[in-house]
Amino acid sequence: MHDATIAERGEDAESQPAWGAVVSMSLGVFGLVGAEFLPASLLTPIAGELGVTEGMAGQAVTATAAVALITSLSITAVTRKLNRRLVLLGFSLLLILSNLLVAIAPNLPLLLAGRILLGIALGGFWTLSAATIMRLVPERYVPRALSILFSGVSAATIFAAPMGSYLGAVAGWRIVFVAAAGLGVLAFAVQFATLPDLPSRGQSRFGTLIEVLSRRTVGLAMAAILLVFVGHFAFFTYIRPFLETVTGVGVAGISAILLAFGIANLLGNYVGAFLLERSMRLTLAIMPLTMGTLALSLSTLGGNVAADAAMVALWGLAFGAVPVAWSTWITRAVPDEAESAGGLFVAAINFAIATGAAAGGLIFDVSGVETVFLTSGVVLVIATAMILVRVETRAVPKAV
């Protein structure tokens, strides 16, 4: 039997979905994603107190993303014999330890050490999340459960940066990370109380990733995922300069528009679950098509505050459904190796964050932000075509 042969669900999950455990995982996601992006709102005071440049302090985010990428590709093999309940609880403990280590860090190396621990927890938790959801609820409830899980991401996007910035100004940046550790304690406590026993299910090794990629259309699906997230992050990374220079709004206007984006993103999680119950292929395709159309429209027609704000919010709604849809695809297309496929998914996202931001930066410096959005739109339309033509939405057989 392969690792994570999740299709063979237990009778408990079939008869009574473990919604409490699903909510506990959403709390974990909220804590992990919130901690990941906290340095962005606290960069100046962190750099000032540690006596480093803001650019050096910004490596706290880079270190977390890089370690999360490596962890996502290795965690399934490294923990193949361990009970998944214990592994997930271990990641929550790492979240707590990471934030406490950052809170007391007297210098940059120790701060980066704490952020490395966070990267392990972040990459590992995401890799196992879809496979774990499959074991907590019956198949018909998987999209709904995933929408609850990803609502933790949207909530962190909405609250982490502004709350971190406010609390940092009132009490200091170290207190912000102590509070983040407290949130980790809450997540750990709820997970300890609600996560059922989840014995390991196999002997997955590093070669399993290659085996999964060799399956018909899985590699193409991962390429489509990469294109969708590259298109998104090229857009989202440079949304502020677009709103400043093209739309012509100030800081207050930018904050309001980004808040609307975050709220719409949260709603998109549930819109995705609703659409997935009707058509997976339609959901996978219509979201990048919507985002691509919006990017192309903004690049050519941007400049009206109301219209631009509405399009950015609609982008948030469409993107909110994307991770829910692709995580559901993993549970249906690769049910026997959902953990390994989840690792590839997380790796693709982290690579897309770096690629989208870097490529967008080069284009921005050469041709301006409108060209960044134009390129983003083209990439998303290509991803849509790939999904419609080549991506399978049923179980993908192993390569012979």
Tab-separated table of C-alpha atoms in Angstrom, residues 26-39 95 115 118 122 126 149-150 152-158 160-161 183:
chain	number	residue	atom	x	y	z
A	26	SER	CA	-7.915	26.285	10.082
A	27	LEU	CA	-6.684	27.851	13.343
A	28	GLY	CA	-3.270	26.365	12.671
A	29	VAL	CA	-3.255	27.832	9.173
A	30	PHE	CA	-4.250	31.226	10.541
A	31	GLY	CA	-1.366	31.145	12.988
A	32	LEU	CA	1.187	29.923	10.449
A	33	VAL	CA	0.290	32.314	7.626
A	34	GLY	CA	-0.105	35.233	10.020
A	35	ALA	CA	3.355	34.589	11.470
A	36	GLU	CA	4.816	34.199	7.976
A	37	PHE	CA	3.920	37.728	6.953
A	38	LEU	CA	4.265	39.552	10.295
A	39	PRO	CA	7.804	40.828	9.539
A	95	LEU	CA	4.985	27.577	15.418
A	115	ARG	CA	11.999	31.888	11.033
A	118	LEU	CA	8.462	28.486	11.043
A	122	LEU	CA	4.554	25.987	7.334
A	126	TRP	CA	0.480	22.612	4.085
A	149	LEU	CA	-9.206	25.316	6.067
A	150	PHE	CA	-8.309	28.035	3.562
A	152	GLY	CA	-7.642	30.665	7.836
A	153	VAL	CA	-5.368	31.975	5.081
A	154	SER	CA	-7.803	34.710	4.092
A	155	ALA	CA	-8.381	35.721	7.706
A	156	ALA	CA	-4.617	35.961	8.258
A	157	THR	CA	-4.304	38.064	5.102
A	158	ILE	CA	-6.949	40.468	6.393
A	160	ALA	CA	-2.165	39.855	10.406
A	161	ALA	CA	-0.485	42.892	8.824
A	183	LEU	CA	-2.294	32.049	19.012
